[in-house]
Short mmCIF file of N, CA and C in Angstrom, two decimals:
data_model
loop_
_atom_site.label_atom_id
_atom_site.label_comp_id
_atom_site.label_asym_id
_atom_site.label_seq_id
_atom_site.Cartn_x
_atom_site.Cartn_y
_atom_site.Cartn_z
N TYR A 1 -26.75 2.62 8.33
CA TYR A 1 -26.70 1.77 7.16
C TYR A 1 -27.85 0.79 7.28
N ASP A 2 -28.76 0.85 6.30
CA ASP A 2 -29.97 0.04 6.46
C ASP A 2 -30.68 -0.05 5.11
N GLU A 3 -31.80 -0.74 5.11
CA GLU A 3 -32.65 -0.80 3.93
C GLU A 3 -33.63 0.38 3.97
N ILE A 4 -33.93 0.93 2.80
CA ILE A 4 -34.81 2.09 2.72
C ILE A 4 -36.17 1.80 3.35
N LYS A 5 -36.65 0.57 3.26
CA LYS A 5 -37.95 0.24 3.86
C LYS A 5 -37.96 0.47 5.37
N ASN A 6 -36.78 0.59 5.99
CA ASN A 6 -36.69 0.80 7.44
C ASN A 6 -36.36 2.24 7.83
N VAL A 7 -36.39 3.16 6.87
CA VAL A 7 -35.92 4.53 7.14
C VAL A 7 -36.69 5.23 8.25
N SER A 8 -37.94 4.90 8.44
CA SER A 8 -38.73 5.58 9.48
C SER A 8 -38.18 5.32 10.88
N ARG A 9 -37.39 4.27 11.06
CA ARG A 9 -36.78 3.97 12.36
C ARG A 9 -35.86 5.10 12.84
N TYR A 10 -35.43 5.95 11.92
CA TYR A 10 -34.43 6.99 12.23
C TYR A 10 -35.07 8.35 12.52
N ARG A 11 -36.38 8.36 12.65
CA ARG A 11 -37.08 9.61 13.02
C ARG A 11 -36.70 10.02 14.44
N GLY A 12 -36.73 11.34 14.65
CA GLY A 12 -36.51 11.84 15.99
C GLY A 12 -35.08 12.27 16.28
N ILE A 13 -34.16 11.99 15.38
CA ILE A 13 -32.77 12.41 15.58
C ILE A 13 -32.66 13.92 15.42
N SER A 14 -33.32 14.46 14.39
CA SER A 14 -33.38 15.91 14.19
C SER A 14 -34.58 16.24 13.31
N GLU A 15 -35.04 17.47 13.43
CA GLU A 15 -36.16 17.94 12.62
C GLU A 15 -35.84 17.85 11.13
N ASN A 16 -34.62 18.27 10.76
CA ASN A 16 -34.24 18.25 9.35
C ASN A 16 -34.15 16.82 8.81
N LEU A 17 -33.65 15.91 9.62
CA LEU A 17 -33.60 14.51 9.18
C LEU A 17 -35.02 13.96 9.00
N ASP A 18 -35.94 14.35 9.85
CA ASP A 18 -37.34 13.91 9.69
C ASP A 18 -37.93 14.41 8.38
N ILE A 19 -37.58 15.64 7.97
CA ILE A 19 -38.03 16.17 6.68
C ILE A 19 -37.49 15.31 5.54
N ALA A 20 -36.21 14.94 5.63
CA ALA A 20 -35.61 14.09 4.61
C ALA A 20 -36.27 12.71 4.56
N ILE A 21 -36.57 12.16 5.72
CA ILE A 21 -37.22 10.85 5.79
C ILE A 21 -38.61 10.91 5.16
N ASP A 22 -39.37 11.97 5.46
CA ASP A 22 -40.68 12.15 4.82
C ASP A 22 -40.53 12.14 3.30
N PHE A 23 -39.55 12.87 2.80
CA PHE A 23 -39.29 12.94 1.36
C PHE A 23 -38.96 11.56 0.80
N MET A 24 -38.10 10.82 1.48
CA MET A 24 -37.72 9.48 1.01
C MET A 24 -38.92 8.55 0.96
N GLU A 25 -39.82 8.66 1.93
CA GLU A 25 -40.97 7.76 1.98
C GLU A 25 -42.03 8.11 0.94
N LYS A 26 -42.13 9.38 0.55
CA LYS A 26 -43.20 9.82 -0.34
C LYS A 26 -42.76 10.00 -1.79
N THR A 27 -41.48 9.83 -2.08
CA THR A 27 -40.95 10.16 -3.40
C THR A 27 -40.36 8.93 -4.07
N ASP A 28 -40.61 8.80 -5.37
CA ASP A 28 -39.93 7.79 -6.17
C ASP A 28 -38.57 8.38 -6.51
N LEU A 29 -37.57 8.04 -5.73
CA LEU A 29 -36.24 8.64 -5.89
C LEU A 29 -35.66 8.38 -7.27
N LYS A 30 -36.00 7.26 -7.88
CA LYS A 30 -35.48 6.93 -9.22
C LYS A 30 -36.01 7.88 -10.29
N SER A 31 -37.12 8.57 -10.00
CA SER A 31 -37.71 9.48 -10.99
C SER A 31 -37.16 10.90 -10.88
N LEU A 32 -36.32 11.17 -9.89
CA LEU A 32 -35.76 12.51 -9.73
C LEU A 32 -34.81 12.83 -10.89
N PRO A 33 -34.79 14.09 -11.34
CA PRO A 33 -33.86 14.46 -12.41
C PRO A 33 -32.44 14.58 -11.88
N LEU A 34 -31.48 14.52 -12.78
CA LEU A 34 -30.10 14.76 -12.39
C LEU A 34 -29.98 16.19 -11.86
N GLY A 35 -29.09 16.39 -10.90
CA GLY A 35 -28.89 17.71 -10.32
C GLY A 35 -29.63 17.86 -9.01
N ARG A 36 -29.82 19.12 -8.63
CA ARG A 36 -30.40 19.44 -7.33
C ARG A 36 -31.93 19.48 -7.37
N THR A 37 -32.53 18.88 -6.35
CA THR A 37 -33.97 18.95 -6.13
C THR A 37 -34.19 19.58 -4.76
N GLU A 38 -34.94 20.67 -4.74
CA GLU A 38 -35.25 21.35 -3.48
C GLU A 38 -36.23 20.51 -2.67
N ILE A 39 -35.97 20.41 -1.39
CA ILE A 39 -36.90 19.73 -0.48
C ILE A 39 -37.37 20.74 0.57
N CYS A 40 -36.43 21.40 1.21
CA CYS A 40 -36.75 22.42 2.22
C CYS A 40 -35.63 23.47 2.20
N GLY A 41 -35.54 24.19 1.07
CA GLY A 41 -34.52 25.23 0.92
C GLY A 41 -33.12 24.68 1.10
N ASP A 42 -32.29 25.42 1.83
CA ASP A 42 -30.92 24.98 2.09
C ASP A 42 -30.83 24.03 3.28
N ARG A 43 -31.96 23.80 3.95
CA ARG A 43 -31.95 22.88 5.09
C ARG A 43 -31.89 21.42 4.64
N VAL A 44 -32.63 21.09 3.58
CA VAL A 44 -32.69 19.71 3.08
C VAL A 44 -32.87 19.78 1.57
N PHE A 45 -31.96 19.14 0.84
CA PHE A 45 -32.07 19.06 -0.62
C PHE A 45 -31.40 17.80 -1.11
N ALA A 46 -31.76 17.40 -2.32
CA ALA A 46 -31.21 16.17 -2.90
C ALA A 46 -30.36 16.51 -4.12
N ASN A 47 -29.28 15.77 -4.29
CA ASN A 47 -28.46 15.84 -5.50
C ASN A 47 -28.44 14.46 -6.13
N VAL A 48 -28.88 14.38 -7.38
CA VAL A 48 -28.82 13.12 -8.12
C VAL A 48 -27.70 13.23 -9.13
N MET A 49 -26.86 12.20 -9.20
CA MET A 49 -25.70 12.24 -10.08
C MET A 49 -25.41 10.86 -10.67
N GLU A 50 -24.69 10.88 -11.76
CA GLU A 50 -24.17 9.66 -12.36
C GLU A 50 -22.66 9.70 -12.19
N ALA A 51 -22.06 8.55 -11.94
CA ALA A 51 -20.61 8.49 -11.72
C ALA A 51 -20.13 7.08 -12.02
N GLN A 52 -18.84 6.95 -12.05
CA GLN A 52 -18.19 5.64 -12.14
C GLN A 52 -17.51 5.37 -10.80
N ALA A 53 -17.82 4.23 -10.21
CA ALA A 53 -17.14 3.84 -8.97
C ALA A 53 -15.65 3.67 -9.28
N ARG A 54 -14.82 3.96 -8.30
CA ARG A 54 -13.36 3.91 -8.50
C ARG A 54 -12.72 3.00 -7.46
N ASP A 55 -11.47 2.66 -7.69
CA ASP A 55 -10.72 1.85 -6.73
C ASP A 55 -10.58 2.63 -5.42
N GLU A 56 -10.78 1.96 -4.29
CA GLU A 56 -10.73 2.61 -2.98
C GLU A 56 -9.45 3.41 -2.76
N GLU A 57 -8.32 2.83 -3.18
CA GLU A 57 -7.04 3.48 -2.91
C GLU A 57 -6.84 4.77 -3.70
N LYS A 58 -7.71 5.03 -4.68
CA LYS A 58 -7.63 6.28 -5.46
C LYS A 58 -8.56 7.36 -4.90
N LEU A 59 -9.26 7.05 -3.83
CA LEU A 59 -10.25 7.97 -3.24
C LEU A 59 -9.79 8.43 -1.86
N ASN A 60 -10.35 9.52 -1.41
CA ASN A 60 -10.09 10.04 -0.07
C ASN A 60 -11.38 10.08 0.73
N PHE A 61 -11.23 10.00 2.03
CA PHE A 61 -12.37 10.22 2.90
C PHE A 61 -12.74 11.70 2.80
N GLU A 62 -14.03 11.98 2.88
CA GLU A 62 -14.49 13.37 2.89
C GLU A 62 -15.16 13.64 4.22
N ILE A 63 -15.23 14.91 4.55
CA ILE A 63 -15.84 15.31 5.81
C ILE A 63 -16.63 16.59 5.58
N HIS A 64 -17.78 16.68 6.22
CA HIS A 64 -18.63 17.87 6.16
C HIS A 64 -18.93 18.31 7.58
N ARG A 65 -19.17 19.59 7.77
CA ARG A 65 -19.51 20.10 9.10
C ARG A 65 -20.94 20.63 9.16
N LYS A 66 -21.43 21.23 8.07
CA LYS A 66 -22.77 21.83 8.07
C LYS A 66 -23.86 20.83 7.73
N TYR A 67 -23.52 19.81 6.95
CA TYR A 67 -24.53 18.86 6.46
C TYR A 67 -24.15 17.43 6.77
N LEU A 68 -25.16 16.61 7.00
CA LEU A 68 -24.96 15.17 6.99
C LEU A 68 -25.45 14.68 5.64
N ASP A 69 -24.96 13.55 5.21
CA ASP A 69 -25.33 12.96 3.92
C ASP A 69 -26.18 11.72 4.13
N ILE A 70 -27.24 11.61 3.34
CA ILE A 70 -27.94 10.33 3.20
C ILE A 70 -27.59 9.86 1.80
N GLN A 71 -26.80 8.82 1.70
CA GLN A 71 -26.33 8.31 0.41
C GLN A 71 -27.20 7.12 0.01
N ILE A 72 -27.69 7.16 -1.25
CA ILE A 72 -28.60 6.13 -1.75
C ILE A 72 -28.19 5.77 -3.17
N ASP A 73 -27.94 4.50 -3.43
CA ASP A 73 -27.68 4.05 -4.80
C ASP A 73 -29.01 3.79 -5.50
N LEU A 74 -29.23 4.48 -6.62
CA LEU A 74 -30.45 4.28 -7.41
C LEU A 74 -30.24 3.20 -8.46
N GLU A 75 -29.03 3.16 -9.03
CA GLU A 75 -28.63 2.12 -9.98
C GLU A 75 -27.17 1.80 -9.71
N GLY A 76 -26.82 0.55 -9.81
CA GLY A 76 -25.45 0.14 -9.55
C GLY A 76 -25.21 -0.09 -8.07
N THR A 77 -23.98 -0.46 -7.76
CA THR A 77 -23.60 -0.78 -6.39
C THR A 77 -22.22 -0.22 -6.11
N GLU A 78 -22.09 0.48 -5.01
CA GLU A 78 -20.80 1.00 -4.57
C GLU A 78 -20.54 0.53 -3.15
N ALA A 79 -19.32 0.70 -2.71
CA ALA A 79 -18.99 0.53 -1.30
C ALA A 79 -18.78 1.92 -0.74
N ILE A 80 -19.24 2.12 0.48
CA ILE A 80 -18.98 3.36 1.20
C ILE A 80 -18.27 2.98 2.48
N LEU A 81 -17.14 3.62 2.72
CA LEU A 81 -16.37 3.37 3.93
C LEU A 81 -16.60 4.50 4.91
N VAL A 82 -16.66 4.16 6.19
CA VAL A 82 -16.77 5.14 7.26
C VAL A 82 -15.46 5.09 8.03
N GLY A 83 -14.83 6.26 8.17
CA GLY A 83 -13.54 6.33 8.84
C GLY A 83 -13.66 6.16 10.34
N LEU A 84 -12.73 5.41 10.90
CA LEU A 84 -12.68 5.14 12.34
C LEU A 84 -11.27 5.43 12.84
N GLY A 85 -11.15 5.65 14.11
CA GLY A 85 -9.83 5.85 14.71
C GLY A 85 -9.23 7.21 14.35
N GLU A 86 -7.92 7.27 14.32
CA GLU A 86 -7.17 8.51 14.05
C GLU A 86 -7.45 9.00 12.63
N VAL A 87 -7.73 10.29 12.52
CA VAL A 87 -8.01 10.92 11.24
C VAL A 87 -6.95 12.00 10.99
N GLN A 88 -6.41 12.02 9.77
CA GLN A 88 -5.41 13.02 9.40
C GLN A 88 -5.94 13.85 8.25
N GLU A 89 -5.93 15.17 8.41
CA GLU A 89 -6.40 16.06 7.34
C GLU A 89 -5.52 15.93 6.11
N LYS A 90 -6.15 15.89 4.95
CA LYS A 90 -5.44 15.83 3.68
C LYS A 90 -5.64 17.14 2.93
N GLU A 91 -6.88 17.44 2.56
CA GLU A 91 -7.23 18.72 1.94
C GLU A 91 -7.88 19.57 3.03
N PRO A 92 -7.36 20.78 3.30
CA PRO A 92 -7.94 21.60 4.36
C PRO A 92 -9.44 21.81 4.16
N PHE A 93 -10.16 21.87 5.27
CA PHE A 93 -11.60 22.04 5.22
C PHE A 93 -11.94 23.41 4.67
N SER A 94 -12.91 23.46 3.74
CA SER A 94 -13.41 24.70 3.16
C SER A 94 -14.83 24.94 3.67
N PRO A 95 -15.03 25.96 4.52
CA PRO A 95 -16.38 26.24 5.01
C PRO A 95 -17.35 26.59 3.87
N GLU A 96 -16.88 27.25 2.83
CA GLU A 96 -17.74 27.62 1.70
C GLU A 96 -18.29 26.38 0.99
N LYS A 97 -17.45 25.37 0.82
CA LYS A 97 -17.86 24.14 0.14
C LYS A 97 -18.39 23.09 1.12
N ASP A 98 -18.22 23.33 2.42
CA ASP A 98 -18.52 22.34 3.45
C ASP A 98 -17.86 21.01 3.10
N PHE A 99 -16.55 21.09 2.83
CA PHE A 99 -15.83 19.90 2.36
C PHE A 99 -14.36 19.98 2.77
N GLY A 100 -13.88 18.86 3.22
CA GLY A 100 -12.46 18.64 3.44
C GLY A 100 -12.19 17.17 3.20
N SER A 101 -10.92 16.82 2.98
CA SER A 101 -10.61 15.40 2.81
C SER A 101 -9.58 14.99 3.85
N CYS A 102 -9.57 13.69 4.11
CA CYS A 102 -8.69 13.17 5.16
C CYS A 102 -8.39 11.70 4.91
N THR A 103 -7.51 11.18 5.71
CA THR A 103 -7.27 9.74 5.75
C THR A 103 -7.77 9.25 7.11
N ALA A 104 -8.04 7.98 7.20
CA ALA A 104 -8.51 7.40 8.46
C ALA A 104 -7.67 6.17 8.78
N GLU A 105 -7.35 6.01 10.05
CA GLU A 105 -6.55 4.90 10.52
C GLU A 105 -7.21 3.55 10.21
N LYS A 106 -8.51 3.48 10.42
CA LYS A 106 -9.29 2.26 10.19
C LYS A 106 -10.58 2.66 9.50
N SER A 107 -11.31 1.68 9.01
CA SER A 107 -12.61 1.98 8.40
C SER A 107 -13.53 0.77 8.47
N ALA A 108 -14.81 1.06 8.36
CA ALA A 108 -15.84 0.03 8.21
C ALA A 108 -16.38 0.19 6.80
N ARG A 109 -16.54 -0.93 6.09
CA ARG A 109 -16.94 -0.92 4.68
C ARG A 109 -18.35 -1.46 4.54
N MET A 110 -19.22 -0.64 3.94
CA MET A 110 -20.59 -1.06 3.69
C MET A 110 -20.82 -1.17 2.19
N VAL A 111 -21.38 -2.28 1.76
CA VAL A 111 -21.74 -2.45 0.36
C VAL A 111 -23.17 -1.98 0.20
N MET A 112 -23.33 -1.02 -0.69
CA MET A 112 -24.64 -0.38 -0.87
C MET A 112 -25.49 -1.18 -1.85
N GLY A 113 -25.98 -0.55 -2.90
CA GLY A 113 -26.85 -1.20 -3.86
C GLY A 113 -28.27 -0.71 -3.70
N GLU A 114 -29.09 -1.02 -4.69
CA GLU A 114 -30.48 -0.55 -4.69
C GLU A 114 -31.20 -1.04 -3.43
N GLY A 115 -31.99 -0.13 -2.84
CA GLY A 115 -32.77 -0.48 -1.67
C GLY A 115 -32.06 -0.25 -0.35
N ARG A 116 -30.82 0.27 -0.40
CA ARG A 116 -30.06 0.51 0.83
C ARG A 116 -29.71 1.99 0.94
N PHE A 117 -29.45 2.45 2.16
CA PHE A 117 -28.99 3.82 2.37
C PHE A 117 -28.01 3.83 3.54
N ILE A 118 -27.25 4.90 3.61
CA ILE A 118 -26.37 5.13 4.75
C ILE A 118 -26.47 6.60 5.12
N ILE A 119 -26.53 6.86 6.41
CA ILE A 119 -26.49 8.23 6.91
C ILE A 119 -25.09 8.48 7.43
N CYS A 120 -24.40 9.43 6.80
CA CYS A 120 -23.06 9.82 7.25
C CYS A 120 -23.23 11.15 7.98
N MET A 121 -23.02 11.13 9.26
CA MET A 121 -23.27 12.30 10.10
C MET A 121 -22.25 13.40 9.81
N ALA A 122 -22.60 14.65 10.14
CA ALA A 122 -21.65 15.75 10.04
C ALA A 122 -20.44 15.39 10.91
N GLN A 123 -19.27 15.71 10.44
CA GLN A 123 -17.98 15.44 11.11
C GLN A 123 -17.53 13.98 10.97
N GLU A 124 -18.34 13.12 10.35
CA GLU A 124 -17.98 11.70 10.24
C GLU A 124 -17.27 11.46 8.91
N PRO A 125 -16.00 11.06 8.93
CA PRO A 125 -15.30 10.80 7.68
C PRO A 125 -15.97 9.65 6.92
N HIS A 126 -16.21 9.86 5.63
CA HIS A 126 -16.81 8.81 4.81
C HIS A 126 -16.20 8.87 3.41
N LEU A 127 -16.14 7.72 2.79
CA LEU A 127 -15.53 7.58 1.47
C LEU A 127 -16.53 6.89 0.56
N PRO A 128 -17.31 7.69 -0.18
CA PRO A 128 -18.28 7.10 -1.11
C PRO A 128 -17.64 6.81 -2.47
N GLY A 129 -18.34 6.05 -3.29
CA GLY A 129 -17.92 5.85 -4.67
C GLY A 129 -16.86 4.80 -4.89
N ALA A 130 -16.64 3.93 -3.92
CA ALA A 130 -15.64 2.86 -4.08
C ALA A 130 -16.27 1.69 -4.84
N ALA A 131 -15.49 1.12 -5.73
CA ALA A 131 -15.98 0.00 -6.54
C ALA A 131 -16.26 -1.21 -5.64
N ALA A 132 -17.44 -1.78 -5.81
CA ALA A 132 -17.81 -2.99 -5.06
C ALA A 132 -17.98 -4.18 -6.00
N LEU A 133 -18.22 -3.90 -7.28
CA LEU A 133 -18.45 -4.94 -8.29
C LEU A 133 -17.64 -4.61 -9.54
N ARG A 134 -17.61 -5.53 -10.47
CA ARG A 134 -16.93 -5.27 -11.74
C ARG A 134 -17.61 -4.13 -12.49
N GLU A 135 -18.95 -4.12 -12.53
CA GLU A 135 -19.71 -3.03 -13.16
C GLU A 135 -19.60 -1.81 -12.26
N ARG A 136 -19.16 -0.69 -12.81
CA ARG A 136 -18.86 0.48 -12.00
C ARG A 136 -19.82 1.66 -12.18
N TYR A 137 -20.80 1.54 -13.06
CA TYR A 137 -21.73 2.65 -13.27
C TYR A 137 -22.59 2.84 -12.02
N LEU A 138 -22.75 4.09 -11.62
CA LEU A 138 -23.61 4.44 -10.48
C LEU A 138 -24.54 5.58 -10.86
N LYS A 139 -25.75 5.47 -10.45
CA LYS A 139 -26.65 6.62 -10.41
C LYS A 139 -27.08 6.67 -8.96
N LYS A 140 -26.82 7.81 -8.33
CA LYS A 140 -27.08 7.88 -6.90
C LYS A 140 -27.72 9.18 -6.51
N CYS A 141 -28.34 9.16 -5.37
CA CYS A 141 -28.98 10.33 -4.78
C CYS A 141 -28.31 10.57 -3.43
N VAL A 142 -27.87 11.81 -3.22
CA VAL A 142 -27.33 12.20 -1.92
C VAL A 142 -28.24 13.29 -1.39
N ILE A 143 -28.88 12.99 -0.28
CA ILE A 143 -29.74 14.00 0.35
C ILE A 143 -28.89 14.70 1.41
N LYS A 144 -28.76 16.00 1.24
CA LYS A 144 -27.97 16.83 2.16
C LYS A 144 -28.93 17.37 3.22
N VAL A 145 -28.58 17.16 4.49
CA VAL A 145 -29.43 17.52 5.60
C VAL A 145 -28.63 18.42 6.54
N ALA A 146 -29.09 19.66 6.73
CA ALA A 146 -28.39 20.59 7.61
C ALA A 146 -28.30 19.99 9.01
N ALA A 147 -27.11 20.04 9.59
CA ALA A 147 -26.89 19.43 10.90
C ALA A 147 -27.60 20.19 12.01
N GLY A 148 -27.76 21.51 11.87
CA GLY A 148 -28.47 22.29 12.88
C GLY A 148 -29.96 22.28 12.58
N GLU A 149 -30.75 22.63 13.57
CA GLU A 149 -32.20 22.71 13.37
C GLU A 149 -32.45 23.93 12.54
#
């Protein structure tokens, strides 16, 4: 969880993450079209979407195994929670969708907003899209980064 201007600090964790960081540094993310943007095939790609932030208690933690997420708010502000402690499966994990949902015993809450990003690692429960302000409109970019090289 950091400011985008500091993203280069996270180089060296994985080759695929470095590709995503290069893209973030060289691209005006706000100019990306809605939907999927190819960066490096299925290894690294971006999804831009519009959504309405929702009340935390109406959302579930999600978990991925094949991809880590770099979540970036382009417009609006959301809270993203990272699950800590005991995790209980809610929706069984689907390998085809690389998605499952769960509950978490505890969580850490990060308030996003323009100029900030969070890297949610593969296997790390996270709950994006939680309302942080009265205004709930979000335009966000999620860069999907394959966990393997």
